[in-house]
Amino acid sequence: MKHETKKLIIANWKMNPATLKEAEALLGSIYRGAKKVKNVEIVLCPPAIYLPVLARLSLKTFSAGGQDCFYENPPTGGGVYTGGISPLMLKNIGCRYVIVGHSERKKYFGETDDIINKKLKAVLFVGLGAVLCVGEESRDSFDSRGRWTRELNPIIKEQIKAALNGIKKSQIGRVVVAYEPVWAISAGKTKAVDAASPDDVLSAKIFIKKTINDLYGRKIADNMRVLYGGSTDSKNAAGFIKDGQMDGLLVGASSLKASEFIKMAKSVAVE
Ligand code: PGA
């Protein structure tokens, strides 16, 4: 089976777990489970501090990814940027992907469209794959005259255009778009809203492909992988793949439970 036709499932551990011991235990359990999963590309994005542990395990079973990076000096991968981690460092420790533009980076770390564009360029410069997150803030909104509007399309279009500004056709093949509506992230935890439905994500995917088509043409749009992220679990994962026609998932909370995450990986596999 061709690499690109496999579904892609990415674990985003965010700022978890708190101890190296827990990280080792979680990685070990996922590693043992992942060995039995066929025809799925599994990527784990732990906090960068735990990446060396992951690098010691067989990267045939899964690959590693960074949750973020800093954009300055991509060629040398070094510089006077306290706290920064360069894409080259991530590559050298064995990462294949870097998540760029996650909504939590925007909310808590002040990331702007311009910063996201610079990060994306830096990631692609060193030859890594980028998981570009896009998504609208709220499910529904109302215009100034109180009329209901679906926020999704104009926002997604602007996010994609800004992030991909100046990215060459030759590099775009290494970009995966993750549709992550902000209102659906961590919904499982708060129960404030429901996760998106397969229909929601399908219409987002079609719109994302159209936007890519307008920017880069049909072939690139056809080949672009689109993932969904936001309160996914072992119960809804298969629906997003089958009915939502997603190319994979970006998983937050459910990736911190090895058995749940492995169940999800199995359920998205295509025979
Ligand atoms: P969640 O997070 O699965 O916990 O909603 C997804 C994400 O933020 O990538």
PDB file of C-alpha atoms and ligand atoms in Angstrom:
ATOM      1  CA  MET A   1       0.000   0.000   0.000  1.00  0.00           C
ATOM      2  CA  LYS A   2       1.336   3.405  -0.955  1.00  0.00           C
ATOM      3  CA  HIS A   3       2.357   5.649   1.930  1.00  0.00           C
ATOM      4  CA  GLU A   4      -0.059   8.389   0.839  1.00  0.00           C
ATOM      5  CA  THR A   5      -3.059   6.107   0.657  1.00  0.00           C
ATOM      6  CA  LYS A   6      -2.690   5.049   4.268  1.00  0.00           C
ATOM      7  CA  LYS A   7      -4.705   6.992   6.791  1.00  0.00           C
ATOM      8  CA  LEU A   8      -2.652   9.215   9.055  1.00  0.00           C
ATOM      9  CA  ILE A   9      -3.313   9.387  12.790  1.00  0.00           C
ATOM     10  CA  ILE A  10      -1.378  11.939  14.810  1.00  0.00           C
ATOM     11  CA  ALA A  11      -1.229  12.068  18.600  1.00  0.00           C
ATOM     12  CA  ASN A  12      -0.895  15.571  20.000  1.00  0.00           C
ATOM     13  CA  TRP A  13      -0.049  15.148  23.675  1.00  0.00           C
ATOM     14  CA  LYS A  14       0.032  18.903  24.225  1.00  0.00           C
ATOM     15  CA  MET A  15       1.598  19.721  27.654  1.00  0.00           C
ATOM     16  CA  ASN A  16       1.266  16.152  28.989  1.00  0.00           C
ATOM     17  CA  PRO A  17       2.279  14.070  30.892  1.00  0.00           C
ATOM     18  CA  ALA A  18       4.064  15.745  33.787  1.00  0.00           C
ATOM     19  CA  THR A  19       6.786  13.154  34.397  1.00  0.00           C
ATOM     20  CA  LEU A  20       9.317  11.322  32.246  1.00  0.00           C
ATOM     21  CA  LYS A  21       8.217   8.100  33.877  1.00  0.00           C
ATOM     22  CA  GLU A  22       4.639   8.580  32.727  1.00  0.00           C
ATOM     23  CA  ALA A  23       5.814   9.551  29.244  1.00  0.00           C
ATOM     24  CA  GLU A  24       7.920   6.377  29.015  1.00  0.00           C
ATOM     25  CA  ALA A  25       5.035   4.235  30.181  1.00  0.00           C
ATOM     26  CA  LEU A  26       2.608   5.786  27.712  1.00  0.00           C
ATOM     27  CA  LEU A  27       5.077   5.495  24.841  1.00  0.00           C
ATOM     28  CA  GLY A  28       5.784   1.883  25.740  1.00  0.00           C
ATOM     29  CA  SER A  29       2.098   0.978  25.749  1.00  0.00           C
ATOM     30  CA  ILE A  30       1.416   2.769  22.480  1.00  0.00           C
ATOM     31  CA  TYR A  31       4.488   1.132  20.954  1.00  0.00           C
ATOM     32  CA  ARG A  32       3.339  -2.355  21.887  1.00  0.00           C
ATOM     33  CA  GLY A  33      -0.173  -1.697  20.609  1.00  0.00           C
ATOM     34  CA  ALA A  34       0.958   0.065  17.436  1.00  0.00           C
ATOM     35  CA  LYS A  35       3.004  -2.953  16.344  1.00  0.00           C
ATOM     36  CA  LYS A  36      -0.275  -4.754  15.711  1.00  0.00           C
ATOM     37  CA  VAL A  37      -1.824  -1.957  13.681  1.00  0.00           C
ATOM     38  CA  LYS A  38      -1.536  -2.364   9.936  1.00  0.00           C
ATOM     39  CA  ASN A  39      -1.979   0.108   7.090  1.00  0.00           C
ATOM     40  CA  VAL A  40      -2.060   3.253   9.194  1.00  0.00           C
ATOM     41  CA  GLU A  41       0.639   5.873   9.509  1.00  0.00           C
ATOM     42  CA  ILE A  42       0.993   6.718  13.201  1.00  0.00           C
ATOM     43  CA  VAL A  43       2.762   9.865  14.352  1.00  0.00           C
ATOM     44  CA  LEU A  44       3.340  10.806  17.983  1.00  0.00           C
ATOM     45  CA  CYS A  45       3.909  14.418  18.969  1.00  0.00           C
ATOM     46  CA  PRO A  46       4.921  14.456  22.624  1.00  0.00           C
ATOM     47  CA  PRO A  47       6.317  17.550  24.350  1.00  0.00           C
ATOM     48  CA  ALA A  48       9.771  18.105  22.792  1.00  0.00           C
ATOM     49  CA  ILE A  49      11.482  17.195  26.053  1.00  0.00           C
ATOM     50  CA  TYR A  50      10.349  13.570  25.603  1.00  0.00           C
ATOM     51  CA  LEU A  51      11.378  13.199  21.960  1.00  0.00           C
ATOM     52  CA  PRO A  52      14.686  11.440  22.766  1.00  0.00           C
ATOM     53  CA  VAL A  53      12.715   8.635  24.442  1.00  0.00           C
ATOM     54  CA  LEU A  54      10.651   8.192  21.326  1.00  0.00           C
ATOM     55  CA  ALA A  55      13.730   8.246  19.120  1.00  0.00           C
ATOM     56  CA  ARG A  56      15.037   5.182  20.962  1.00  0.00           C
ATOM     57  CA  LEU A  57      12.025   3.142  19.910  1.00  0.00           C
ATOM     58  CA  SER A  58      11.578   1.622  16.479  1.00  0.00           C
ATOM     59  CA  LEU A  59      10.454   4.309  14.126  1.00  0.00           C
ATOM     60  CA  LYS A  60       9.056   1.677  11.831  1.00  0.00           C
ATOM     61  CA  THR A  61       6.071   1.351  14.131  1.00  0.00           C
ATOM     62  CA  PHE A  62       5.381   5.058  14.303  1.00  0.00           C
ATOM     63  CA  SER A  63       7.165   8.275  13.633  1.00  0.00           C
ATOM     64  CA  ALA A  64       7.805  11.320  15.752  1.00  0.00           C
ATOM     65  CA  GLY A  65       6.571  14.854  15.319  1.00  0.00           C
ATOM     66  CA  GLY A  66       7.073  18.218  16.967  1.00  0.00           C
ATOM     67  CA  GLN A  67       4.184  20.228  18.380  1.00  0.00           C
ATOM     68  CA  ASP A  68       5.793  23.520  17.461  1.00  0.00           C
ATOM     69  CA  CYS A  69       9.075  25.118  16.418  1.00  0.00           C
ATOM     70  CA  PHE A  70      10.716  28.498  16.065  1.00  0.00           C
ATOM     71  CA  TYR A  71      11.263  29.927  12.596  1.00  0.00           C
ATOM     72  CA  GLU A  72      14.545  31.848  12.735  1.00  0.00           C
ATOM     73  CA  ASN A  73      17.702  30.517  11.084  1.00  0.00           C
ATOM     74  CA  PRO A  74      16.319  27.346   9.545  1.00  0.00           C
ATOM     75  CA  PRO A  75      19.576  26.521   7.669  1.00  0.00           C
ATOM     76  CA  THR A  76      21.792  26.388  10.774  1.00  0.00           C
ATOM     77  CA  GLY A  77      19.052  25.478  13.215  1.00  0.00           C
ATOM     78  CA  GLY A  78      20.648  27.603  15.944  1.00  0.00           C
ATOM     79  CA  GLY A  79      20.676  31.129  17.309  1.00  0.00           C
ATOM     80  CA  VAL A  80      20.117  33.429  20.272  1.00  0.00           C
ATOM     81  CA  TYR A  81      16.445  32.561  20.862  1.00  0.00           C
ATOM     82  CA  THR A  82      15.922  31.487  24.439  1.00  0.00           C
ATOM     83  CA  GLY A  83      13.497  28.608  24.689  1.00  0.00           C
ATOM     84  CA  GLY A  84      13.377  28.112  20.939  1.00  0.00           C
ATOM     85  CA  ILE A  85      13.460  24.733  19.220  1.00  0.00           C
ATOM     86  CA  SER A  86      14.362  24.779  15.542  1.00  0.00           C
ATOM     87  CA  PRO A  87      12.910  22.553  12.819  1.00  0.00           C
ATOM     88  CA  LEU A  88      16.443  21.293  12.169  1.00  0.00           C
ATOM     89  CA  MET A  89      16.729  20.135  15.798  1.00  0.00           C
ATOM     90  CA  LEU A  90      13.431  18.306  15.405  1.00  0.00           C
ATOM     91  CA  LYS A  91      14.623  16.714  12.199  1.00  0.00           C
ATOM     92  CA  ASN A  92      17.931  15.685  13.758  1.00  0.00           C
ATOM     93  CA  ILE A  93      16.199  13.992  16.675  1.00  0.00           C
ATOM     94  CA  GLY A  94      14.142  11.936  14.227  1.00  0.00           C
ATOM     95  CA  CYS A  95      10.930  13.874  13.659  1.00  0.00           C
ATOM     96  CA  ARG A  96       9.093  13.643  10.370  1.00  0.00           C
ATOM     97  CA  TYR A  97       6.418  16.218  10.959  1.00  0.00           C
ATOM     98  CA  VAL A  98       5.818  19.438  12.851  1.00  0.00           C
ATOM     99  CA  ILE A  99       2.391  20.751  13.836  1.00  0.00           C
ATOM    100  CA  VAL A 100       2.089  24.398  12.812  1.00  0.00           C
ATOM    101  CA  GLY A 101      -0.534  26.955  13.809  1.00  0.00           C
ATOM    102  CA  HIS A 102      -2.499  24.987  16.390  1.00  0.00           C
ATOM    103  CA  SER A 103      -5.300  27.152  17.788  1.00  0.00           C
ATOM    104  CA  GLU A 104      -3.858  26.819  21.310  1.00  0.00           C
ATOM    105  CA  ARG A 105      -0.615  28.370  20.042  1.00  0.00           C
ATOM    106  CA  LYS A 106      -2.669  31.276  18.744  1.00  0.00           C
ATOM    107  CA  LYS A 107      -4.697  31.617  21.920  1.00  0.00           C
ATOM    108  CA  TYR A 108      -2.008  31.223  24.570  1.00  0.00           C
ATOM    109  CA  PHE A 109       1.223  32.108  22.759  1.00  0.00           C
ATOM    110  CA  GLY A 110       0.055  34.959  20.542  1.00  0.00           C
ATOM    111  CA  GLU A 111       0.749  33.240  17.233  1.00  0.00           C
ATOM    112  CA  THR A 112      -0.351  35.292  14.246  1.00  0.00           C
ATOM    113  CA  ASP A 113      -0.893  34.389  10.585  1.00  0.00           C
ATOM    114  CA  ASP A 114       2.501  35.887   9.809  1.00  0.00           C
ATOM    115  CA  ILE A 115       4.258  33.747  12.438  1.00  0.00           C
ATOM    116  CA  ILE A 116       2.474  30.648  11.178  1.00  0.00           C
ATOM    117  CA  ASN A 117       3.616  31.411   7.628  1.00  0.00           C
ATOM    118  CA  LYS A 118       7.231  31.798   8.812  1.00  0.00           C
ATOM    119  CA  LYS A 119       7.089  28.554  10.784  1.00  0.00           C
ATOM    120  CA  LEU A 120       5.629  26.698   7.852  1.00  0.00           C
ATOM    121  CA  LYS A 121       8.400  27.959   5.594  1.00  0.00           C
ATOM    122  CA  ALA A 122      11.070  26.975   8.128  1.00  0.00           C
ATOM    123  CA  VAL A 123       9.626  23.464   8.516  1.00  0.00           C
ATOM    124  CA  LEU A 124       9.455  22.921   4.769  1.00  0.00           C
ATOM    125  CA  PHE A 125      12.920  24.377   4.279  1.00  0.00           C
ATOM    126  CA  VAL A 126      14.512  21.620   6.349  1.00  0.00           C
ATOM    127  CA  GLY A 127      12.506  18.973   4.518  1.00  0.00           C
ATOM    128  CA  LEU A 128      10.006  18.022   7.212  1.00  0.00           C
ATOM    129  CA  GLY A 129       6.280  17.537   6.750  1.00  0.00           C
ATOM    130  CA  ALA A 130       4.016  20.235   8.181  1.00  0.00           C
ATOM    131  CA  VAL A 131       0.633  19.674   9.762  1.00  0.00           C
ATOM    132  CA  LEU A 132      -1.069  22.998   9.224  1.00  0.00           C
ATOM    133  CA  CYS A 133      -4.031  23.558  11.550  1.00  0.00           C
ATOM    134  CA  VAL A 134      -6.952  25.662  10.408  1.00  0.00           C
ATOM    135  CA  GLY A 135     -10.402  26.124  11.871  1.00  0.00           C
ATOM    136  CA  GLU A 136     -13.097  28.618  12.738  1.00  0.00           C
ATOM    137  CA  GLU A 137     -13.711  29.887  16.289  1.00  0.00           C
ATOM    138  CA  SER A 138     -17.419  29.253  16.645  1.00  0.00           C
ATOM    139  CA  ARG A 139     -19.862  27.002  14.964  1.00  0.00           C
ATOM    140  CA  ASP A 140     -22.363  29.673  14.095  1.00  0.00           C
ATOM    141  CA  SER A 141     -22.178  33.394  14.028  1.00  0.00           C
ATOM    142  CA  PHE A 142     -24.429  36.299  13.178  1.00  0.00           C
ATOM    143  CA  ASP A 143     -23.672  39.247  10.976  1.00  0.00           C
ATOM    144  CA  SER A 144     -24.270  42.883  11.981  1.00  0.00           C
ATOM    145  CA  ARG A 145     -27.940  42.569  11.009  1.00  0.00           C
ATOM    146  CA  GLY A 146     -28.465  39.509  13.117  1.00  0.00           C
ATOM    147  CA  ARG A 147     -28.543  37.092  10.210  1.00  0.00           C
ATOM    148  CA  TRP A 148     -27.116  33.627  10.680  1.00  0.00           C
ATOM    149  CA  THR A 149     -23.931  32.953   8.785  1.00  0.00           C
ATOM    150  CA  ARG A 150     -21.687  29.961   8.652  1.00  0.00           C
ATOM    151  CA  GLU A 151     -18.280  31.288   9.703  1.00  0.00           C
ATOM    152  CA  LEU A 152     -16.317  28.462   8.243  1.00  0.00           C
ATOM    153  CA  ASN A 153     -15.565  29.334   4.635  1.00  0.00           C
ATOM    154  CA  PRO A 154     -14.142  32.871   4.670  1.00  0.00           C
ATOM    155  CA  ILE A 155     -12.081  32.161   7.777  1.00  0.00           C
ATOM    156  CA  ILE A 156     -10.601  28.921   6.505  1.00  0.00           C
ATOM    157  CA  LYS A 157      -9.802  30.527   3.184  1.00  0.00           C
ATOM    158  CA  GLU A 158      -7.969  33.435   4.809  1.00  0.00           C
ATOM    159  CA  GLN A 159      -6.054  31.122   7.160  1.00  0.00           C
ATOM    160  CA  ILE A 160      -4.911  28.895   4.316  1.00  0.00           C
ATOM    161  CA  LYS A 161      -3.962  31.790   2.053  1.00  0.00           C
ATOM    162  CA  ALA A 162      -1.990  33.525   4.804  1.00  0.00           C
ATOM    163  CA  ALA A 163      -0.215  30.341   5.931  1.00  0.00           C
ATOM    164  CA  LEU A 164       0.760  29.290   2.408  1.00  0.00           C
ATOM    165  CA  ASN A 165       1.845  32.718   1.239  1.00  0.00           C
ATOM    166  CA  GLY A 166       5.082  32.265  -0.710  1.00  0.00           C
ATOM    167  CA  ILE A 167       5.124  28.461  -0.379  1.00  0.00           C
ATOM    168  CA  LYS A 168       6.245  26.938  -3.661  1.00  0.00           C
ATOM    169  CA  LYS A 169       4.437  24.251  -5.598  1.00  0.00           C
ATOM    170  CA  SER A 170       7.452  22.010  -5.137  1.00  0.00           C
ATOM    171  CA  GLN A 171       7.066  22.164  -1.335  1.00  0.00           C
ATOM    172  CA  ILE A 172       3.338  21.951  -0.938  1.00  0.00           C
ATOM    173  CA  GLY A 173       3.295  18.166  -1.198  1.00  0.00           C
ATOM    174  CA  ARG A 174       4.722  18.012   2.330  1.00  0.00           C
ATOM    175  CA  VAL A 175       1.851  19.989   3.828  1.00  0.00           C
ATOM    176  CA  VAL A 176      -1.052  18.190   5.472  1.00  0.00           C
ATOM    177  CA  VAL A 177      -4.020  20.344   6.474  1.00  0.00           C
ATOM    178  CA  ALA A 178      -5.731  19.580   9.769  1.00  0.00           C
ATOM    179  CA  TYR A 179      -9.239  20.947  10.018  1.00  0.00           C
ATOM    180  CA  GLU A 180      -9.674  21.735  13.699  1.00  0.00           C
ATOM    181  CA  PRO A 181     -12.746  23.844  14.443  1.00  0.00           C
ATOM    182  CA  VAL A 182     -11.900  25.607  17.700  1.00  0.00           C
ATOM    183  CA  TRP A 183     -15.399  25.013  19.068  1.00  0.00           C
ATOM    184  CA  ALA A 184     -14.951  21.250  18.758  1.00  0.00           C
ATOM    185  CA  ILE A 185     -11.534  20.937  20.432  1.00  0.00           C
ATOM    186  CA  SER A 186     -11.640  19.396  23.913  1.00  0.00           C
ATOM    187  CA  ALA A 187     -15.435  19.328  23.698  1.00  0.00           C
ATOM    188  CA  GLY A 188     -15.392  15.855  25.203  1.00  0.00           C
ATOM    189  CA  LYS A 189     -13.961  17.330  28.362  1.00  0.00           C
ATOM    190  CA  THR A 190     -16.283  20.240  28.912  1.00  0.00           C
ATOM    191  CA  LYS A 191     -19.381  18.757  27.267  1.00  0.00           C
ATOM    192  CA  ALA A 192     -20.200  22.354  26.385  1.00  0.00           C
ATOM    193  CA  VAL A 193     -20.606  21.501  22.723  1.00  0.00           C
ATOM    194  CA  ASP A 194     -20.665  18.381  20.629  1.00  0.00           C
ATOM    195  CA  ALA A 195     -17.848  17.247  18.403  1.00  0.00           C
ATOM    196  CA  ALA A 196     -18.228  18.114  14.759  1.00  0.00           C
ATOM    197  CA  SER A 197     -20.246  15.662  12.682  1.00  0.00           C
ATOM    198  CA  PRO A 198     -18.893  13.726   9.691  1.00  0.00           C
ATOM    199  CA  ASP A 199     -21.039  16.017   7.512  1.00  0.00           C
ATOM    200  CA  ASP A 200     -19.431  19.108   9.045  1.00  0.00           C
ATOM    201  CA  VAL A 201     -15.951  17.824   8.352  1.00  0.00           C
ATOM    202  CA  LEU A 202     -16.791  16.667   4.847  1.00  0.00           C
ATOM    203  CA  SER A 203     -18.022  20.112   3.854  1.00  0.00           C
ATOM    204  CA  ALA A 204     -14.874  21.618   5.382  1.00  0.00           C
ATOM    205  CA  LYS A 205     -12.704  19.198   3.439  1.00  0.00           C
ATOM    206  CA  ILE A 206     -14.401  20.073   0.161  1.00  0.00           C
ATOM    207  CA  PHE A 207     -13.903  23.745   0.873  1.00  0.00           C
ATOM    208  CA  ILE A 208     -10.237  23.268   1.821  1.00  0.00           C
ATOM    209  CA  LYS A 209      -9.628  21.339  -1.408  1.00  0.00           C
ATOM    210  CA  LYS A 210     -11.322  24.083  -3.405  1.00  0.00           C
ATOM    211  CA  THR A 211      -9.126  26.710  -1.770  1.00  0.00           C
ATOM    212  CA  ILE A 212      -5.988  24.681  -2.534  1.00  0.00           C
ATOM    213  CA  ASN A 213      -7.231  24.148  -6.078  1.00  0.00           C
ATOM    214  CA  ASP A 214      -7.604  27.915  -6.573  1.00  0.00           C
ATOM    215  CA  LEU A 215      -4.081  28.484  -5.269  1.00  0.00           C
ATOM    216  CA  TYR A 216      -2.134  25.535  -6.684  1.00  0.00           C
ATOM    217  CA  GLY A 217      -4.299  23.721  -9.202  1.00  0.00           C
ATOM    218  CA  ARG A 218      -6.232  20.495  -9.350  1.00  0.00           C
ATOM    219  CA  LYS A 219      -3.469  17.929  -9.028  1.00  0.00           C
ATOM    220  CA  ILE A 220      -2.050  19.390  -5.846  1.00  0.00           C
ATOM    221  CA  ALA A 221      -5.519  19.820  -4.382  1.00  0.00           C
ATOM    222  CA  ASP A 222      -6.385  16.206  -5.182  1.00  0.00           C
ATOM    223  CA  ASN A 223      -3.242  14.940  -3.454  1.00  0.00           C
ATOM    224  CA  MET A 224      -3.506  17.152  -0.375  1.00  0.00           C
ATOM    225  CA  ARG A 225      -4.276  15.173   2.762  1.00  0.00           C
ATOM    226  CA  VAL A 226      -6.899  16.661   5.052  1.00  0.00           C
ATOM    227  CA  LEU A 227      -7.214  15.509   8.661  1.00  0.00           C
ATOM    228  CA  TYR A 228      -9.853  16.236  11.252  1.00  0.00           C
ATOM    229  CA  GLY A 229      -9.142  17.110  14.869  1.00  0.00           C
ATOM    230  CA  GLY A 230     -11.478  17.939  17.748  1.00  0.00           C
ATOM    231  CA  SER A 231     -12.813  15.584  20.425  1.00  0.00           C
ATOM    232  CA  THR A 232     -12.152  12.439  18.460  1.00  0.00           C
ATOM    233  CA  ASP A 233     -12.315   9.102  20.254  1.00  0.00           C
ATOM    234  CA  SER A 234     -12.639   5.400  19.510  1.00  0.00           C
ATOM    235  CA  LYS A 235     -16.396   5.751  19.061  1.00  0.00           C
ATOM    236  CA  ASN A 236     -16.432   8.510  16.457  1.00  0.00           C
ATOM    237  CA  ALA A 237     -13.065   7.972  14.680  1.00  0.00           C
ATOM    238  CA  ALA A 238     -14.273   5.590  11.984  1.00  0.00           C
ATOM    239  CA  GLY A 239     -17.211   7.859  11.110  1.00  0.00           C
ATOM    240  CA  PHE A 240     -14.921  10.768  10.327  1.00  0.00           C
ATOM    241  CA  ILE A 241     -12.923   8.564   7.984  1.00  0.00           C
ATOM    242  CA  LYS A 242     -15.795   6.779   6.300  1.00  0.00           C
ATOM    243  CA  ASP A 243     -18.603   9.313   6.176  1.00  0.00           C
ATOM    244  CA  GLY A 244     -16.486  12.437   6.642  1.00  0.00           C
ATOM    245  CA  GLN A 245     -13.944  11.147   4.076  1.00  0.00           C
ATOM    246  CA  MET A 246     -11.016  12.372   6.122  1.00  0.00           C
ATOM    247  CA  ASP A 247      -7.480  11.250   5.337  1.00  0.00           C
ATOM    248  CA  GLY A 248      -6.771  10.916   9.029  1.00  0.00           C
ATOM    249  CA  LEU A 249      -7.120  12.416  12.493  1.00  0.00           C
ATOM    250  CA  LEU A 250      -5.244  14.763  14.797  1.00  0.00           C
ATOM    251  CA  VAL A 251      -5.989  13.469  18.267  1.00  0.00           C
ATOM    252  CA  GLY A 252      -5.603  15.353  21.556  1.00  0.00           C
ATOM    253  CA  ALA A 253      -7.036  13.970  24.811  1.00  0.00           C
ATOM    254  CA  SER A 254      -7.714  10.460  23.483  1.00  0.00           C
ATOM    255  CA  SER A 255      -4.047  10.046  22.549  1.00  0.00           C
ATOM    256  CA  LEU A 256      -3.082  10.114  26.232  1.00  0.00           C
ATOM    257  CA  LYS A 257      -4.774   6.768  26.788  1.00  0.00           C
ATOM    258  CA  ALA A 258      -2.803   4.083  24.970  1.00  0.00           C
ATOM    259  CA  SER A 259      -5.650   1.589  24.566  1.00  0.00           C
ATOM    260  CA  GLU A 260      -8.052   4.247  23.318  1.00  0.00           C
ATOM    261  CA  PHE A 261      -5.532   5.619  20.850  1.00  0.00           C
ATOM    262  CA  ILE A 262      -4.670   2.164  19.506  1.00  0.00           C
ATOM    263  CA  LYS A 263      -8.363   1.375  19.126  1.00  0.00           C
ATOM    264  CA  MET A 264      -8.714   4.558  17.093  1.00  0.00           C
ATOM    265  CA  ALA A 265      -5.711   3.704  14.927  1.00  0.00           C
ATOM    266  CA  LYS A 266      -7.203   0.280  14.189  1.00  0.00           C
ATOM    267  CA  SER A 267     -10.597   1.746  13.390  1.00  0.00           C
ATOM    268  CA  VAL A 268      -9.234   4.166  10.772  1.00  0.00           C
ATOM    269  CA  ALA A 269      -7.183   1.536   8.918  1.00  0.00           C
ATOM    270  CA  VAL A 270      -8.146   0.919   5.318  1.00  0.00           C
ATOM    271  CA  GLU A 271      -7.758  -2.618   4.104  1.00  0.00           C
TER     272      GLU A 271
HETATM  273  P1  PGA B   1      -8.879  17.040  21.416  1.00  0.00           P
HETATM  274  O1  PGA B   1      -7.703  17.967  20.790  1.00  0.00           O
HETATM  275  O2  PGA B   1      -8.838  15.747  20.641  1.00  0.00           O
HETATM  276  O3  PGA B   1      -8.516  16.884  22.847  1.00  0.00           O
HETATM  277  O4  PGA B   1     -10.147  17.801  21.211  1.00  0.00           O
HETATM  278  C1  PGA B   1      -7.443  17.987  19.424  1.00  0.00           C
HETATM  279  C2  PGA B   1      -6.361  18.988  19.137  1.00  0.00           C
HETATM  280  O5  PGA B   1      -6.346  20.056  19.760  1.00  0.00           O
HETATM  281  O6  PGA B   1      -5.471  18.741  18.299  1.00  0.00           O
END
